[in-house]
């Protein structure tokens, strides 16, 4: 991997207590950045913090409990980052999860919840961290990267609300990129297919046949879902794309996205 020194820079990763977010936090720490992560579950957050501190004893790390859908909590998280580190150079909007439901079984309330999650998990942190990102833009690199899904371009009927929200979010990201370009704050996303993570572990626990190993269950699913590379992605593979888009390695890229789906995208 290309080495880049992020000493002095600050990366904020929402949903950094598990899966892709945790893998991204690790990459930023490895490159010397100060890192702030957040999540709702205090125990999961404490576990992630302990784990990162064990592996990076010198880490400048802040782990804060915060629900990205709660405006007051997000504002408090941003204030904590400002007080502790004094700046934010890279914001990774990662917190969230998908919703498996068809049109027939998605209630109005479920539609609202899903649209709320997908939009406001970007809108609230972006609004709260924008003043710090604007200041960092004057010093060099300032970037927002959102974790989006290939469903934005290739909707699936069994995830109708998530697919629809993901497409809207792709448009939102393009608009933000245009609005923030003069600062300049770059805004990009990654479009992921299936990545091994907390939410898939939870599905494995409820859906796998008795005695079926994680390896067998994921391989069977990869086959069923026609993933050309034949396996789920790993959190660090998504994190590496996030890292590229967050740092000056991608200094001339904005309003764009990277496909991290193992070849599932069918469009040219
Ligand atoms: P994980 O469940 O492993 O991680 C999700 C993280 O987000 C956790 O840290 C979780 O902590 C946090 N989180 C969820 N909701 C909130 C919230 N409202 N406020 C703050 N933190 C929150 O899953 P992934 O790593 O897979 O998920 C990362 C992102 O990738 C998500 O947005 C997901 O939708 C997206 N994605 C993942 C795919 C995959 O195959 N893995 C496919 C497509 C998209 P806590 O629950 O404690 O709050």
CSV table of C-alpha atoms and ligand atoms in Angstrom, one decimal:
chain,number,residue,atom,x,y,z
A,1,UNK,CA,0.0,0.0,0.0
A,2,UNK,CA,1.2,3.6,-0.7
A,3,UNK,CA,2.4,5.2,2.5
A,4,UNK,CA,1.0,8.6,3.4
A,5,UNK,CA,1.8,10.6,6.6
A,6,UNK,CA,-1.3,12.1,8.2
A,7,UNK,CA,0.4,13.3,11.3
A,8,UNK,CA,-1.4,16.5,12.4
A,9,UNK,CA,-4.6,15.6,10.5
A,10,UNK,CA,-7.9,14.6,12.1
A,11,UNK,CA,-10.2,11.9,10.7
A,12,UNK,CA,-13.8,11.5,12.1
A,13,UNK,CA,-15.5,8.2,11.4
A,14,UNK,CA,-19.2,7.8,12.2
A,15,UNK,CA,-20.0,4.2,13.1
A,16,UNK,CA,-16.4,3.6,13.8
A,17,UNK,CA,-17.0,0.9,16.4
A,18,UNK,CA,-17.5,-2.0,14.0
A,19,UNK,CA,-16.9,-3.3,10.5
A,20,UNK,CA,-15.9,-0.9,7.8
A,21,UNK,CA,-15.8,2.1,10.1
A,22,UNK,CA,-13.5,0.4,12.6
A,23,UNK,CA,-11.2,-0.8,9.7
A,24,UNK,CA,-11.1,2.8,8.4
A,25,UNK,CA,-10.2,4.2,11.9
A,26,UNK,CA,-7.3,1.7,12.0
A,27,UNK,CA,-6.0,2.8,8.6
A,28,UNK,CA,-6.1,6.5,9.7
A,29,UNK,CA,-4.3,5.7,13.0
A,30,UNK,CA,-1.7,3.6,11.1
A,31,UNK,CA,-1.0,6.7,8.9
A,32,UNK,CA,-0.5,8.9,12.0
A,33,UNK,CA,-3.8,10.8,12.0
A,34,UNK,CA,-5.8,11.6,15.2
A,35,UNK,CA,-9.1,9.8,15.0
A,36,UNK,CA,-12.6,10.3,16.4
A,37,UNK,CA,-15.1,7.5,16.2
A,38,UNK,CA,-18.7,7.3,17.3
A,39,UNK,CA,-21.5,4.8,17.7
A,40,UNK,CA,-24.7,4.3,19.8
A,41,UNK,CA,-23.9,1.1,21.8
A,42,UNK,CA,-21.5,2.1,24.6
A,43,UNK,CA,-20.2,-1.4,25.1
A,44,UNK,CA,-19.4,-2.0,21.4
A,45,UNK,CA,-17.7,1.5,21.4
A,46,UNK,CA,-15.6,0.7,24.5
A,47,UNK,CA,-14.5,-2.6,22.9
A,48,UNK,CA,-13.4,-0.9,19.7
A,49,UNK,CA,-11.6,1.8,21.7
A,50,UNK,CA,-9.8,-0.8,23.8
A,51,UNK,CA,-8.9,-2.8,20.7
A,52,UNK,CA,-7.5,0.2,18.9
A,53,UNK,CA,-5.6,1.5,22.0
A,54,UNK,CA,-4.0,-2.0,22.4
A,55,UNK,CA,-2.8,-1.9,18.8
A,56,UNK,CA,-1.9,1.8,18.7
A,57,UNK,CA,-0.7,2.7,22.2
A,58,UNK,CA,0.3,6.2,21.1
A,59,UNK,CA,-3.0,6.8,19.3
A,60,UNK,CA,-4.7,10.2,19.5
A,61,UNK,CA,-8.1,8.6,19.8
A,62,UNK,CA,-11.5,9.9,20.8
A,63,UNK,CA,-14.5,7.4,21.1
A,64,UNK,CA,-17.8,9.2,21.8
A,65,UNK,CA,-21.3,7.8,22.2
A,66,UNK,CA,-23.4,9.5,19.5
A,67,UNK,CA,-26.5,8.6,17.4
A,68,UNK,CA,-25.9,10.4,14.1
A,69,UNK,CA,-29.7,10.8,13.8
A,70,UNK,CA,-29.8,13.0,16.9
A,71,UNK,CA,-28.9,16.6,16.0
A,72,UNK,CA,-27.9,17.5,19.6
A,73,UNK,CA,-25.7,14.4,20.0
A,74,UNK,CA,-24.0,15.1,16.7
A,75,UNK,CA,-23.4,18.7,17.7
A,76,UNK,CA,-22.0,17.6,21.0
A,77,UNK,CA,-19.7,15.1,19.2
A,78,UNK,CA,-18.4,17.8,16.9
A,79,UNK,CA,-17.8,20.1,19.9
A,80,UNK,CA,-15.9,17.3,21.6
A,81,UNK,CA,-13.7,16.8,18.5
A,82,UNK,CA,-13.1,20.6,18.3
A,83,UNK,CA,-12.2,20.7,22.0
A,84,UNK,CA,-9.9,17.7,21.9
A,85,UNK,CA,-8.2,18.0,18.5
A,86,UNK,CA,-9.1,21.5,17.3
A,87,UNK,CA,-9.8,20.5,13.7
A,88,UNK,CA,-11.3,18.0,11.3
A,89,UNK,CA,-9.7,17.3,8.0
A,90,UNK,CA,-11.6,14.1,6.9
A,91,UNK,CA,-15.2,13.1,7.7
A,92,UNK,CA,-16.3,9.6,6.9
A,93,UNK,CA,-20.1,9.2,7.0
A,94,UNK,CA,-20.3,5.5,7.5
A,95,UNK,CA,-22.8,4.9,10.3
A,96,UNK,CA,-25.9,2.9,9.4
A,97,UNK,CA,-27.3,-0.4,8.2
A,98,UNK,CA,-29.5,-1.8,5.4
A,99,UNK,CA,-33.2,-2.8,5.5
A,100,UNK,CA,-34.3,-6.0,3.9
A,101,UNK,CA,-37.9,-5.5,2.7
A,102,UNK,CA,-40.0,-5.6,-0.5
A,103,UNK,CA,-42.5,-3.0,-1.5
A,104,UNK,CA,-45.3,-5.3,-0.2
A,105,UNK,CA,-43.9,-5.5,3.3
A,106,UNK,CA,-42.6,-1.9,3.8
A,107,UNK,CA,-44.9,0.2,5.8
A,108,UNK,CA,-45.0,4.0,5.6
A,109,UNK,CA,-43.2,4.2,8.9
A,110,UNK,CA,-40.5,1.9,7.6
A,111,UNK,CA,-40.1,4.1,4.5
A,112,UNK,CA,-39.7,7.2,6.7
A,113,UNK,CA,-37.2,5.5,9.0
A,114,UNK,CA,-35.1,4.3,6.1
A,115,UNK,CA,-35.1,7.6,4.3
A,116,UNK,CA,-34.3,9.4,7.6
A,117,UNK,CA,-31.4,7.1,8.3
A,118,UNK,CA,-29.8,7.3,4.9
A,119,UNK,CA,-30.2,11.1,4.4
A,120,UNK,CA,-29.7,12.4,7.9
A,121,UNK,CA,-26.7,10.1,8.7
A,122,UNK,CA,-25.0,12.3,6.1
A,123,UNK,CA,-26.8,15.6,6.6
A,124,UNK,CA,-26.3,15.9,10.3
A,125,UNK,CA,-22.6,15.1,10.6
A,126,UNK,CA,-21.8,17.1,7.5
A,127,UNK,CA,-23.5,20.2,8.9
A,128,UNK,CA,-21.9,19.8,12.3
A,129,UNK,CA,-18.3,19.3,11.0
A,130,UNK,CA,-18.5,21.7,8.1
A,131,UNK,CA,-17.0,24.7,9.9
A,132,UNK,CA,-13.9,22.7,10.9
A,133,UNK,CA,-13.7,21.1,7.4
A,134,UNK,CA,-13.8,24.6,5.9
A,135,UNK,CA,-10.9,25.7,8.2
A,136,UNK,CA,-8.9,22.6,7.2
A,137,UNK,CA,-9.5,23.3,3.5
A,138,UNK,CA,-7.5,26.5,3.9
A,139,UNK,CA,-4.6,24.5,5.2
A,140,UNK,CA,-4.7,21.7,2.6
A,141,UNK,CA,-6.8,18.6,2.4
A,142,UNK,CA,-10.4,18.6,3.5
A,143,UNK,CA,-12.7,15.8,2.4
A,144,UNK,CA,-16.0,14.1,3.1
A,145,UNK,CA,-16.4,10.4,2.1
A,146,UNK,CA,-19.7,8.6,2.4
A,147,UNK,CA,-20.3,4.9,2.6
A,148,UNK,CA,-22.9,4.2,0.0
A,149,UNK,CA,-24.0,1.0,-1.7
A,150,UNK,CA,-24.1,-0.3,-5.3
A,151,UNK,CA,-27.9,-0.5,-4.7
A,152,UNK,CA,-27.8,3.2,-5.6
A,153,UNK,CA,-27.2,2.2,-9.2
A,154,UNK,CA,-28.4,-1.4,-9.2
A,155,UNK,CA,-31.6,-1.6,-7.1
A,156,UNK,CA,-32.8,-4.9,-5.6
A,157,UNK,CA,-36.5,-5.5,-5.1
A,158,UNK,CA,-35.8,-7.2,-1.7
A,159,UNK,CA,-34.2,-4.0,-0.4
A,160,UNK,CA,-36.6,-1.5,-2.1
A,161,UNK,CA,-36.4,1.3,0.5
A,162,UNK,CA,-32.7,1.0,1.0
A,163,UNK,CA,-32.1,1.0,-2.8
A,164,UNK,CA,-34.3,4.0,-3.4
A,165,UNK,CA,-32.6,6.0,-0.5
A,166,UNK,CA,-29.2,5.0,-1.7
A,167,UNK,CA,-29.9,6.5,-5.2
A,168,UNK,CA,-31.1,9.7,-3.6
A,169,UNK,CA,-28.0,9.9,-1.5
A,170,UNK,CA,-25.8,9.5,-4.6
A,171,UNK,CA,-27.5,12.6,-5.9
A,172,UNK,CA,-27.1,14.4,-2.5
A,173,UNK,CA,-23.3,13.7,-2.6
A,174,UNK,CA,-23.0,15.1,-6.1
A,175,UNK,CA,-24.8,18.3,-5.0
A,176,UNK,CA,-22.6,18.7,-1.9
A,177,UNK,CA,-19.5,18.2,-4.0
A,178,UNK,CA,-20.6,21.1,-6.2
A,179,UNK,CA,-21.6,23.3,-3.3
A,180,UNK,CA,-18.3,22.7,-1.3
A,181,UNK,CA,-15.9,22.7,-4.3
A,182,UNK,CA,-15.0,26.4,-3.9
A,183,UNK,CA,-13.9,25.8,-0.3
A,184,UNK,CA,-12.5,23.3,-1.5
A,185,UNK,CA,-13.9,20.4,0.4
A,186,UNK,CA,-14.0,17.2,-1.7
A,187,UNK,CA,-17.1,15.0,-1.4
A,188,UNK,CA,-17.1,11.4,-2.7
A,189,UNK,CA,-18.5,8.0,-1.9
A,190,UNK,CA,-17.8,4.3,-2.1
A,191,UNK,CA,-20.4,1.9,-3.6
A,192,UNK,CA,-20.1,-1.4,-1.8
A,193,UNK,CA,-21.6,-4.7,-2.6
A,194,UNK,CA,-21.3,-7.2,0.3
A,195,UNK,CA,-18.7,-6.7,2.9
A,196,UNK,CA,-18.2,-9.0,5.9
A,197,UNK,CA,-19.1,-7.0,8.9
A,198,UNK,CA,-21.3,-6.8,12.1
A,199,UNK,CA,-24.6,-6.8,10.2
A,200,UNK,CA,-23.6,-9.9,8.1
A,201,UNK,CA,-22.4,-11.7,11.3
A,202,UNK,CA,-25.8,-11.0,12.8
A,203,UNK,CA,-27.6,-12.4,9.7
A,204,UNK,CA,-25.3,-15.5,9.8
A,205,UNK,CA,-26.3,-16.2,13.4
A,206,UNK,CA,-30.0,-16.2,12.5
A,207,UNK,CA,-30.0,-17.6,9.0
A,208,UNK,CA,-27.2,-20.2,8.7
A,209,UNK,CA,-28.1,-23.9,8.8
A,210,UNK,CA,-27.2,-25.7,12.1
A,211,UNK,CA,-23.4,-26.4,12.0
A,212,UNK,CA,-22.8,-24.4,8.9
A,213,UNK,CA,-19.5,-22.4,9.1
A,214,UNK,CA,-19.2,-18.7,8.4
A,215,UNK,CA,-16.9,-19.6,5.5
A,216,UNK,CA,-19.4,-22.0,3.9
A,217,UNK,CA,-22.4,-19.7,4.5
A,218,UNK,CA,-20.7,-16.6,2.9
A,219,UNK,CA,-19.3,-18.7,0.0
A,220,UNK,CA,-22.8,-20.1,-0.7
A,221,UNK,CA,-24.3,-16.6,-0.6
A,222,UNK,CA,-21.5,-15.2,-2.9
A,223,UNK,CA,-22.4,-17.9,-5.4
A,224,UNK,CA,-26.1,-17.3,-5.1
A,225,UNK,CA,-25.6,-13.5,-5.6
A,226,UNK,CA,-23.3,-14.1,-8.6
A,227,UNK,CA,-20.3,-12.1,-7.2
A,228,UNK,CA,-17.7,-12.5,-9.9
A,229,UNK,CA,-14.8,-12.4,-7.4
A,230,UNK,CA,-16.6,-15.3,-5.6
A,231,UNK,CA,-16.5,-13.9,-2.0
A,232,UNK,CA,-17.6,-11.2,0.3
A,233,UNK,CA,-15.4,-8.1,0.6
A,234,UNK,CA,-13.4,-7.6,3.7
A,235,UNK,CA,-13.9,-4.4,5.8
A,236,UNK,CA,-10.3,-3.3,5.1
A,237,UNK,CA,-10.9,-3.5,1.4
A,238,UNK,CA,-13.7,-1.0,1.7
A,239,UNK,CA,-11.6,1.0,4.2
A,240,UNK,CA,-8.8,1.3,1.7
A,241,UNK,CA,-11.1,3.0,-0.8
A,242,UNK,CA,-12.4,5.3,1.9
A,243,UNK,CA,-8.8,6.2,2.9
A,244,UNK,CA,-7.9,7.0,-0.7
A,245,UNK,CA,-10.9,9.3,-1.1
A,246,UNK,CA,-10.4,11.0,2.3
A,247,UNK,CA,-6.7,11.8,1.8
A,248,UNK,CA,-4.8,14.0,-0.7
A,249,UNK,CA,-4.0,10.8,-2.7
A,250,UNK,CA,-7.3,11.7,-4.5
A,251,UNK,CA,-6.8,15.5,-4.4
A,252,UNK,CA,-8.3,16.0,-7.9
A,253,UNK,CA,-11.4,13.8,-7.3
A,254,UNK,CA,-14.8,15.1,-6.2
A,255,UNK,CA,-18.4,14.2,-6.8
A,256,UNK,CA,-17.3,10.7,-7.7
A,257,UNK,CA,-17.4,7.2,-6.3
A,258,UNK,CA,-15.4,4.0,-6.2
A,259,UNK,CA,-17.1,0.6,-6.8
A,260,UNK,CA,-16.0,-1.9,-4.2
A,261,UNK,CA,-18.4,-4.7,-5.1
A,262,UNK,CA,-16.2,-7.6,-6.3
A,263,UNK,CA,-17.5,-7.0,-9.9
A,264,UNK,CA,-21.2,-7.2,-9.2
A,265,UNK,CA,-22.0,-4.0,-11.1
A,266,UNK,CA,-23.5,-4.9,-14.5
A,267,UNK,CA,-23.5,-1.4,-16.1
A,268,UNK,CA,-20.6,-0.2,-18.2
B,1,LIG,P1,-21.5,-2.8,11.1
B,1,LIG,O1,-22.8,-3.2,11.7
B,1,LIG,O2,-20.3,-3.6,11.4
B,1,LIG,O3,-21.1,-1.3,11.6
B,1,LIG,C1,-22.1,-0.3,11.6
B,1,LIG,C2,-21.5,0.8,12.5
B,1,LIG,O4,-22.4,1.9,12.5
B,1,LIG,C3,-21.5,0.4,13.9
B,1,LIG,O5,-20.3,1.0,14.5
B,1,LIG,C4,-22.8,0.9,14.5
B,1,LIG,O6,-22.6,1.1,15.9
B,1,LIG,C5,-22.9,2.2,13.8
B,1,LIG,N1,-24.2,2.8,13.7
B,1,LIG,C6,-25.3,2.3,13.2
B,1,LIG,N2,-26.3,3.2,13.3
B,1,LIG,C7,-25.8,4.3,13.9
B,1,LIG,C8,-26.3,5.6,14.3
B,1,LIG,N3,-27.6,5.9,14.1
B,1,LIG,N4,-25.5,6.5,14.9
B,1,LIG,C9,-24.2,6.2,15.1
B,1,LIG,N5,-23.7,5.0,14.8
B,1,LIG,C10,-24.4,4.1,14.2
B,1,LIG,O7,-21.8,-2.7,9.6
B,1,LIG,P2,-20.9,-2.3,8.3
B,1,LIG,O8,-19.5,-2.0,8.6
B,1,LIG,O9,-21.2,-3.2,7.2
B,1,LIG,O10,-21.7,-0.9,7.9
B,1,LIG,C11,-21.0,0.3,7.6
B,1,LIG,C12,-21.9,1.0,6.5
B,1,LIG,O11,-21.8,0.3,5.3
B,1,LIG,C13,-23.3,1.2,6.9
B,1,LIG,O12,-23.8,2.5,6.6
B,1,LIG,C14,-24.0,0.1,6.0
B,1,LIG,O13,-25.3,0.4,5.7
B,1,LIG,C15,-23.1,0.2,4.8
B,1,LIG,N6,-23.2,-0.9,3.9
B,1,LIG,C16,-22.7,-2.2,4.3
B,1,LIG,C17,-22.8,-3.2,3.5
B,1,LIG,C18,-22.2,-4.6,3.8
B,1,LIG,O14,-22.3,-5.5,3.1
B,1,LIG,N7,-21.5,-4.7,5.0
B,1,LIG,C19,-23.5,-3.2,2.2
B,1,LIG,C20,-23.9,-1.8,1.8
B,1,LIG,C21,-23.8,-0.8,2.7
B,1,LIG,P3,-24.0,1.1,16.9
B,1,LIG,O15,-24.9,0.0,16.3
B,1,LIG,O16,-23.4,0.8,18.2
B,1,LIG,O17,-24.5,2.4,16.8
